[in-house]
Amino acid sequence: MTEKPASSSASYAAAGVDTAAGDLAVELMKSAVSRTHTPEVFGGVGGFAGLFDVSALKAFHHPLLATSTDGVGTKVAIAQAIDKHDTIGQDLVGMVVDDIIVVGAKPLFMTDYIACGKVVPARIAEIVTGIARACEATGTALVGGETAEHPGLLAPDDYDVAGAAVGAVEADAVLGADRVRDGDVVVALASSGLHSNGFSLVRHILAQNGIGFTDRSDSFGGQVGEALLEPTRLYTAPLLKVLQDPALAGAIHSLSHVTGGGIAANLARVLPLGSWVEVDRSTWSPTPVFRILSDLAGSTLESSEGTWNLGVGMFAVVAADKAAAVIAAVEAEGIHAWTAGTVSTASRDLAGFEQGAKGVDGGAVRLVGAYAE
């Protein structure tokens, strides 16, 4: 007697992949994703490809598409350790969409990718719901995504997230180093904490001190892992308001998202060759989490300036006569902002400055002074 061949789904399940769990995850996240869909989105949730109506670009004189892709790094290890997954999505959107606003583009749509050892529907739904909430806050349609189960490659509770987004900007409105002028003011926008960079160093420091993510600590104000998962601040919507305000037209010349590489290197990327800035540390006090981690490491805040944002999530290089108005507009959106330096093109010795970064022949930046207490 010949046995009936196993179905393909049963064979896949035997290999460790549960397609039914994936379907359930989609159902759980469906309403959150749908809330990000503007009239430009066609086809709803679950298609092979996301469809977005770009006929609005006909109103542009010379439209350029802006795109960005990123992940959140080893911050996911903390989310996994304390089984809290509802903020990682905002981190992802912040890392991707806030790179698009840097060139002055309005984000249009985003897709996400989650690789995991095992699909746990509620967990996947938490992650994607967080992505959707942040997409909604930044005016970005979440038009598609993929959840891939990788048994044997990833442990059952392991996962990683990544995403990509597309935006649009008029060619003559692109922000960048070419707009920056001598005397421009460098405005710093406060971060909400670590955002999504430098977590390999964070994990190393905690391990060296025997501190677990589930431990409770008065210094961290509660559970260590939960404090470290403070979600990335989103800058897109507030900055779009400034860029679209007729009274502030042309005020912002360039923007810098302070992510991997730290403070000086990221600012140098959006300054013209031959210019320099001394960022004054005394104009702000780094968020407490940075002081706690530096103390645990037995190091200085200055030594981590190339790894952590130390309280500055974004820089805006602004026309001097509009700096006060830009700061007021950003603060009205709930983000603390302040003057941190001034662009100069005067000839000087640039020893000790960070000059350009990531293949960009940009300006030169160094941090000076001592941090405010």
Tab-separated table of C-alpha atoms in Angstrom:
chain	number	residue	atom	x	y	z
A	1	MET	CA	0.000	0.000	0.000
A	2	THR	CA	1.419	3.340	-1.030
A	3	GLU	CA	1.113	6.196	1.440
A	4	LYS	CA	-0.444	9.421	0.247
A	5	PRO	CA	2.255	12.081	-0.246
A	6	ALA	CA	2.311	14.746	2.443
A	7	SER	CA	0.946	18.099	1.391
A	8	SER	CA	3.458	20.811	0.625
A	9	SER	CA	2.269	22.817	3.648
A	10	ALA	CA	2.712	19.799	5.932
A	11	SER	CA	6.224	19.272	4.551
A	12	TYR	CA	7.028	22.921	5.103
A	13	ALA	CA	5.751	22.659	8.690
A	14	ALA	CA	8.006	19.657	9.229
A	15	ALA	CA	10.900	21.858	8.121
A	16	GLY	CA	9.945	24.376	10.778
A	17	VAL	CA	7.985	26.939	8.768
A	18	ASP	CA	4.402	27.682	9.818
A	19	THR	CA	2.526	29.417	6.987
A	20	ALA	CA	-0.697	29.524	9.009
A	21	ALA	CA	1.058	31.549	11.709
A	22	GLY	CA	2.173	33.989	9.035
A	23	ASP	CA	-1.394	34.397	7.818
A	24	LEU	CA	-2.604	35.046	11.362
A	25	ALA	CA	0.114	37.662	11.863
A	26	VAL	CA	-1.131	39.509	8.767
A	27	GLU	CA	-4.696	39.497	10.096
A	28	LEU	CA	-3.549	40.897	13.460
A	29	MET	CA	-1.619	43.774	11.887
A	30	LYS	CA	-4.066	44.525	9.074
A	31	SER	CA	-6.051	47.326	10.701
A	32	ALA	CA	-2.950	49.197	11.855
A	33	VAL	CA	-1.389	49.022	8.396
A	34	SER	CA	-4.632	50.100	6.714
A	35	ARG	CA	-4.690	53.293	8.794
A	36	THR	CA	-1.525	54.468	7.023
A	37	HIS	CA	-3.163	54.149	3.595
A	38	THR	CA	-3.954	57.435	1.933
A	39	PRO	CA	-6.137	57.642	-1.208
A	40	GLU	CA	-2.934	57.169	-3.243
A	41	VAL	CA	-2.598	53.549	-2.070
A	42	PHE	CA	-4.171	50.913	-4.290
A	43	GLY	CA	-4.869	47.278	-3.526
A	44	GLY	CA	-5.019	47.207	0.256
A	45	VAL	CA	-3.022	44.722	2.332
A	46	GLY	CA	-1.635	41.395	1.149
A	47	GLY	CA	-0.790	41.951	-2.483
A	48	PHE	CA	2.400	40.770	-4.143
A	49	ALA	CA	3.396	44.408	-4.632
A	50	GLY	CA	2.289	47.678	-3.091
A	51	LEU	CA	0.722	50.174	-5.495
A	52	PHE	CA	0.981	53.926	-5.015
A	53	ASP	CA	-0.571	56.570	-7.271
A	54	VAL	CA	2.147	59.100	-8.136
A	55	SER	CA	0.002	61.259	-10.400
A	56	ALA	CA	0.400	64.032	-7.796
A	57	LEU	CA	3.962	64.352	-9.075
A	58	LYS	CA	2.522	65.864	-12.254
A	59	ALA	CA	2.201	69.076	-10.254
A	60	PHE	CA	5.971	69.112	-9.735
A	61	HIS	CA	8.159	71.058	-12.128
A	62	HIS	CA	11.086	68.635	-11.797
A	63	PRO	CA	10.342	65.870	-9.257
A	64	LEU	CA	13.124	63.777	-7.770
A	65	LEU	CA	12.520	60.553	-5.873
A	66	ALA	CA	14.426	60.087	-2.621
A	67	THR	CA	14.959	56.629	-1.152
A	68	SER	CA	16.486	55.233	2.009
A	69	THR	CA	16.889	51.807	3.616
A	70	ASP	CA	18.038	50.810	7.103
A	71	GLY	CA	17.448	48.646	10.160
A	72	VAL	CA	17.719	49.181	13.914
A	73	GLY	CA	20.829	47.126	14.623
A	74	THR	CA	21.330	45.207	17.839
A	75	LYS	CA	18.664	47.178	19.680
A	76	VAL	CA	16.405	44.265	18.718
A	77	ALA	CA	18.395	42.059	21.123
A	78	ILE	CA	17.067	44.116	24.037
A	79	ALA	CA	13.477	43.941	22.776
A	80	GLN	CA	13.850	40.168	22.537
A	81	ALA	CA	15.441	39.879	25.977
A	82	ILE	CA	12.544	41.605	27.757
A	83	ASP	CA	9.826	40.452	25.324
A	84	LYS	CA	8.744	43.997	24.450
A	85	HIS	CA	8.255	44.608	20.752
A	86	ASP	CA	5.914	47.585	20.387
A	87	THR	CA	8.583	50.308	20.005
A	88	ILE	CA	11.088	48.724	17.607
A	89	GLY	CA	8.807	49.663	14.704
A	90	GLN	CA	9.096	53.362	15.522
A	91	ASP	CA	12.875	52.975	15.653
A	92	LEU	CA	12.807	51.509	12.154
A	93	VAL	CA	10.686	54.301	10.715
A	94	GLY	CA	12.870	56.913	12.386
A	95	MET	CA	16.028	55.427	10.918
A	96	VAL	CA	14.560	55.223	7.404
A	97	VAL	CA	12.104	58.094	6.960
A	98	ASP	CA	14.160	60.703	8.818
A	99	ASP	CA	16.956	60.108	6.317
A	100	ILE	CA	14.541	61.145	3.557
A	101	ILE	CA	13.597	64.452	5.188
A	102	VAL	CA	17.324	65.300	5.248
A	103	VAL	CA	17.185	66.125	1.518
A	104	GLY	CA	13.917	68.020	1.983
A	105	ALA	CA	11.743	65.249	0.545
A	106	LYS	CA	8.244	64.386	1.700
A	107	PRO	CA	7.971	60.642	2.384
A	108	LEU	CA	5.422	58.822	0.245
A	109	PHE	CA	5.525	55.137	1.144
A	110	MET	CA	7.507	52.477	2.990
A	111	THR	CA	7.927	48.699	3.004
A	112	ASP	CA	9.302	46.536	5.819
A	113	TYR	CA	11.064	43.190	6.140
A	114	ILE	CA	11.144	40.973	9.242
A	115	ALA	CA	13.325	37.855	9.392
A	116	CYS	CA	12.633	35.562	12.334
A	117	GLY	CA	13.392	32.089	13.617
A	118	LYS	CA	9.709	31.379	14.220
A	119	VAL	CA	6.620	33.387	13.410
A	120	VAL	CA	4.828	34.242	16.631
A	121	PRO	CA	1.767	36.091	15.299
A	122	ALA	CA	1.259	38.415	18.275
A	123	ARG	CA	4.939	39.395	18.290
A	124	ILE	CA	5.047	40.116	14.554
A	125	ALA	CA	1.835	42.103	14.843
A	126	GLU	CA	3.331	44.194	17.675
A	127	ILE	CA	6.374	45.026	15.571
A	128	VAL	CA	4.364	45.948	12.476
A	129	THR	CA	1.777	47.895	14.481
A	130	GLY	CA	4.661	49.996	15.817
A	131	ILE	CA	5.890	50.548	12.274
A	132	ALA	CA	2.381	51.546	11.176
A	133	ARG	CA	1.910	54.000	14.056
A	134	ALA	CA	5.156	55.749	13.173
A	135	CYS	CA	4.300	55.740	9.475
A	136	GLU	CA	1.004	57.406	10.337
A	137	ALA	CA	2.827	60.038	12.406
A	138	THR	CA	5.191	60.848	9.527
A	139	GLY	CA	2.566	60.788	6.777
A	140	THR	CA	4.080	57.690	5.174
A	141	ALA	CA	1.923	54.936	3.674
A	142	LEU	CA	2.993	51.414	4.683
A	143	VAL	CA	2.271	49.711	1.370
A	144	GLY	CA	3.839	46.304	1.842
A	145	GLY	CA	6.211	44.072	3.715
A	146	GLU	CA	7.523	40.577	4.218
A	147	THR	CA	7.891	38.291	7.202
A	148	ALA	CA	10.310	35.442	6.548
A	149	GLU	CA	10.740	32.443	8.814
A	150	HIS	CA	14.339	31.171	8.945
A	151	PRO	CA	14.410	28.094	11.209
A	152	GLY	CA	17.912	26.802	11.787
A	153	LEU	CA	19.426	30.146	10.839
A	154	LEU	CA	17.751	32.165	13.601
A	155	ALA	CA	16.699	30.905	17.035
A	156	PRO	CA	12.921	30.717	17.616
A	157	ASP	CA	12.787	34.024	19.502
A	158	ASP	CA	15.300	35.863	17.306
A	159	TYR	CA	14.344	38.387	14.650
A	160	ASP	CA	15.726	41.322	12.707
A	161	VAL	CA	13.896	44.193	11.025
A	162	ALA	CA	14.669	46.365	8.036
A	163	GLY	CA	12.769	48.785	5.853
A	164	ALA	CA	12.926	51.049	2.831
A	165	ALA	CA	11.024	54.209	1.969
A	166	VAL	CA	10.525	56.541	-0.980
A	167	GLY	CA	9.834	60.264	-0.944
A	168	ALA	CA	9.674	63.122	-3.439
A	169	VAL	CA	11.154	66.608	-3.658
A	170	GLU	CA	11.421	69.351	-6.264
A	171	ALA	CA	14.890	69.373	-7.798
A	172	ASP	CA	15.363	73.053	-6.975
A	173	ALA	CA	14.324	72.461	-3.346
A	174	VAL	CA	16.814	69.705	-2.492
A	175	LEU	CA	18.618	70.522	0.750
A	176	GLY	CA	22.352	70.014	0.939
A	177	ALA	CA	25.846	71.386	1.407
A	178	ASP	CA	25.645	73.509	-1.764
A	179	ARG	CA	23.079	75.765	-0.050
A	180	VAL	CA	25.172	76.376	3.075
A	181	ARG	CA	26.775	79.810	3.439
A	182	ASP	CA	29.328	81.471	5.695
A	183	GLY	CA	27.593	82.635	8.875
A	184	ASP	CA	24.800	80.049	8.781
A	185	VAL	CA	23.657	78.883	12.209
A	186	VAL	CA	23.796	75.245	13.258
A	187	VAL	CA	20.607	74.390	15.145
A	188	ALA	CA	20.562	71.197	17.241
A	189	LEU	CA	17.333	69.218	17.703
A	190	ALA	CA	17.121	67.096	20.848
A	191	SER	CA	17.065	63.316	20.686
A	192	SER	CA	14.848	61.137	22.864
A	193	GLY	CA	17.816	59.042	23.968
A	194	LEU	CA	20.038	56.509	22.244
A	195	HIS	CA	17.751	56.176	19.223
A	196	SER	CA	19.094	53.133	17.307
A	197	ASN	CA	22.849	53.510	17.254
A	198	GLY	CA	25.674	52.293	19.449
A	199	PHE	CA	23.830	49.380	21.023
A	200	SER	CA	26.728	46.989	20.564
A	201	LEU	CA	28.680	49.293	22.882
A	202	VAL	CA	25.705	49.529	25.271
A	203	ARG	CA	25.417	45.739	25.471
A	204	HIS	CA	29.182	45.410	26.028
A	205	ILE	CA	29.142	47.949	28.883
A	206	LEU	CA	26.237	46.231	30.623
A	207	ALA	CA	27.814	42.791	30.213
A	208	GLN	CA	31.113	44.058	31.654
A	209	ASN	CA	29.223	45.317	34.702
A	210	GLY	CA	27.107	42.183	35.128
A	211	ILE	CA	23.864	44.074	34.456
A	212	GLY	CA	21.005	42.260	32.734
A	213	PHE	CA	18.281	43.816	30.629
A	214	THR	CA	15.606	42.515	33.000
A	215	ASP	CA	17.365	43.948	36.062
A	216	ARG	CA	15.817	46.915	37.831
A	217	SER	CA	17.965	49.960	38.474
A	218	ASP	CA	17.332	53.262	40.229
A	219	SER	CA	19.847	54.903	37.897
A	220	PHE	CA	17.867	53.813	34.827
A	221	GLY	CA	14.564	54.630	36.526
A	222	GLY	CA	13.177	51.094	36.422
A	223	GLN	CA	13.875	48.043	34.278
A	224	VAL	CA	17.145	48.515	32.406
A	225	GLY	CA	15.929	47.073	29.120
A	226	GLU	CA	12.775	49.150	29.073
A	227	ALA	CA	14.744	52.360	29.656
A	228	LEU	CA	17.085	51.483	26.792
A	229	LEU	CA	14.149	50.836	24.444
A	230	GLU	CA	13.023	54.478	24.569
A	231	PRO	CA	11.839	54.873	20.957
A	232	THR	CA	13.593	57.030	18.388
A	233	ARG	CA	12.237	60.556	18.086
A	234	LEU	CA	10.567	61.270	14.733
A	235	TYR	CA	11.583	64.539	13.059
A	236	THR	CA	9.864	64.298	9.668
A	237	ALA	CA	6.475	65.892	10.389
A	238	PRO	CA	7.831	68.883	12.382
A	239	LEU	CA	10.534	69.588	9.797
A	240	LEU	CA	8.080	69.315	6.902
A	241	LYS	CA	5.963	71.987	8.620
A	242	VAL	CA	8.976	74.288	8.739
A	243	LEU	CA	9.929	73.572	5.122
A	244	GLN	CA	6.370	74.211	3.941
A	245	ASP	CA	5.883	77.423	5.970
A	246	PRO	CA	5.947	80.384	3.524
A	247	ALA	CA	7.376	82.611	6.241
A	248	LEU	CA	10.358	80.272	6.571
A	249	ALA	CA	10.879	79.525	2.876
A	250	GLY	CA	14.543	78.846	2.203
A	251	ALA	CA	15.479	79.139	5.873
A	252	ILE	CA	16.855	75.605	6.197
A	253	HIS	CA	19.875	74.989	3.978
A	254	SER	CA	20.843	71.469	5.043
A	255	LEU	CA	19.877	68.816	7.568
A	256	SER	CA	21.931	66.094	9.238
A	257	HIS	CA	20.447	62.980	10.845
A	258	VAL	CA	22.763	62.014	13.717
A	259	THR	CA	22.998	58.234	13.391
A	260	GLY	CA	25.960	55.885	12.893
A	261	GLY	CA	29.252	57.777	13.026
A	262	GLY	CA	28.152	60.169	15.726
A	263	ILE	CA	27.919	63.930	15.977
A	264	ALA	CA	30.838	65.529	14.114
A	265	ALA	CA	30.974	63.083	11.189
A	266	ASN	CA	27.277	63.360	10.369
A	267	LEU	CA	27.269	67.152	10.484
A	268	ALA	CA	30.415	67.308	8.328
A	269	ARG	CA	28.578	65.389	5.585
A	270	VAL	CA	26.135	68.275	4.988
A	271	LEU	CA	28.661	71.131	4.990
A	272	PRO	CA	30.559	72.346	1.913
A	273	LEU	CA	34.228	71.619	1.409
A	274	GLY	CA	36.268	74.458	2.891
A	275	SER	CA	33.764	75.289	5.641
A	276	TRP	CA	34.059	74.419	9.320
A	277	VAL	CA	32.009	74.450	12.507
A	278	GLU	CA	32.920	74.237	16.163
A	279	VAL	CA	29.963	72.639	17.946
A	280	ASP	CA	29.772	74.043	21.470
A	281	ARG	CA	29.204	71.262	23.998
A	282	SER	CA	28.192	73.789	26.664
A	283	THR	CA	24.937	74.507	24.799
A	284	TRP	CA	23.345	71.265	26.001
A	285	SER	CA	23.396	68.598	28.675
A	286	PRO	CA	23.490	65.015	27.353
A	287	THR	CA	20.479	62.874	28.233
A	288	PRO	CA	20.974	61.006	31.567
A	289	VAL	CA	21.213	57.585	29.888
A	290	PHE	CA	24.501	58.627	28.254
A	291	ARG	CA	25.981	59.750	31.570
A	292	ILE	CA	24.929	56.498	33.251
A	293	LEU	CA	26.498	54.366	30.524
A	294	SER	CA	29.688	56.446	30.443
A	295	ASP	CA	30.050	56.127	34.222
A	296	LEU	CA	29.556	52.361	34.010
A	297	ALA	CA	32.210	52.193	31.290
A	298	GLY	CA	34.602	54.339	33.299
A	299	SER	CA	34.957	56.626	30.290
A	300	THR	CA	34.059	60.176	29.307
A	301	LEU	CA	31.117	61.456	27.318
A	302	GLU	CA	33.593	62.907	24.833
A	303	SER	CA	34.991	59.446	24.060
A	304	SER	CA	31.599	58.281	22.759
A	305	GLU	CA	30.883	61.255	20.466
A	306	GLY	CA	31.645	59.115	17.437
A	307	THR	CA	29.190	56.409	18.537
A	308	TRP	CA	26.216	57.962	20.347
A	309	ASN	CA	24.145	61.053	19.579
A	310	LEU	CA	24.549	62.309	23.196
A	311	GLY	CA	21.240	64.146	23.048
A	312	VAL	CA	21.285	65.561	19.491
A	313	GLY	CA	19.199	63.621	16.972
A	314	MET	CA	19.225	66.074	14.078
A	315	PHE	CA	21.068	69.233	13.008
A	316	ALA	CA	19.589	71.988	10.852
A	317	VAL	CA	21.946	74.423	9.138
A	318	VAL	CA	19.894	77.592	8.888
A	319	ALA	CA	20.157	81.134	7.526
A	320	ALA	CA	21.283	83.317	10.427
A	321	ASP	CA	18.357	85.751	10.153
A	322	LYS	CA	15.829	82.884	10.321
A	323	ALA	CA	17.462	80.786	13.079
A	324	ALA	CA	15.314	82.114	15.939
A	325	ALA	CA	12.122	81.550	13.947
A	326	VAL	CA	13.139	77.994	12.987
A	327	ILE	CA	13.943	77.178	16.623
A	328	ALA	CA	10.573	78.573	17.724
A	329	ALA	CA	8.736	76.562	15.062
A	330	VAL	CA	10.482	73.311	16.027
A	331	GLU	CA	9.887	73.903	19.733
A	332	ALA	CA	6.195	74.527	18.999
A	333	GLU	CA	6.132	70.929	17.718
A	334	GLY	CA	7.465	69.651	21.047
A	335	ILE	CA	11.138	69.236	20.145
A	336	HIS	CA	13.745	71.163	22.112
A	337	ALA	CA	16.098	73.043	19.783
A	338	TRP	CA	19.023	75.411	20.294
A	339	THR	CA	21.959	77.105	18.578
A	340	ALA	CA	25.048	74.889	18.755
A	341	GLY	CA	27.500	76.590	16.399
A	342	THR	CA	28.115	78.791	13.365
A	343	VAL	CA	29.426	77.897	9.922
A	344	SER	CA	32.631	79.631	8.874
A	345	THR	CA	34.605	79.601	5.639
A	346	ALA	CA	37.526	81.577	7.076
A	347	SER	CA	40.937	80.018	6.542
A	348	ARG	CA	42.271	78.174	9.592
A	349	ASP	CA	44.201	75.130	10.764
A	350	LEU	CA	41.771	72.182	10.765
A	351	ALA	CA	43.880	69.813	12.861
A	352	GLY	CA	41.598	67.922	15.227
A	353	PHE	CA	38.495	68.432	13.068
A	354	GLU	CA	36.430	65.609	11.573
A	355	GLN	CA	36.518	66.274	7.830
A	356	GLY	CA	33.819	64.717	5.661
A	357	ALA	CA	32.547	61.178	6.224
A	358	LYS	CA	31.182	58.121	4.418
A	359	GLY	CA	32.738	59.052	1.102
A	360	VAL	CA	31.577	62.683	1.217
A	361	ASP	CA	34.183	65.435	0.803
A	362	GLY	CA	32.308	67.709	3.171
A	363	GLY	CA	33.173	70.355	5.690
A	364	ALA	CA	35.080	70.081	8.953
A	365	VAL	CA	33.574	69.765	12.434
A	366	ARG	CA	34.899	69.456	15.939
A	367	LEU	CA	33.262	69.673	19.350
A	368	VAL	CA	34.653	72.199	21.811
A	369	GLY	CA	34.160	73.106	25.460
A	370	ALA	CA	32.534	71.048	28.214
A	371	TYR	CA	29.010	69.692	28.393
A	372	ALA	CA	26.497	71.552	30.535
A	373	GLU	CA	25.529	69.767	33.745
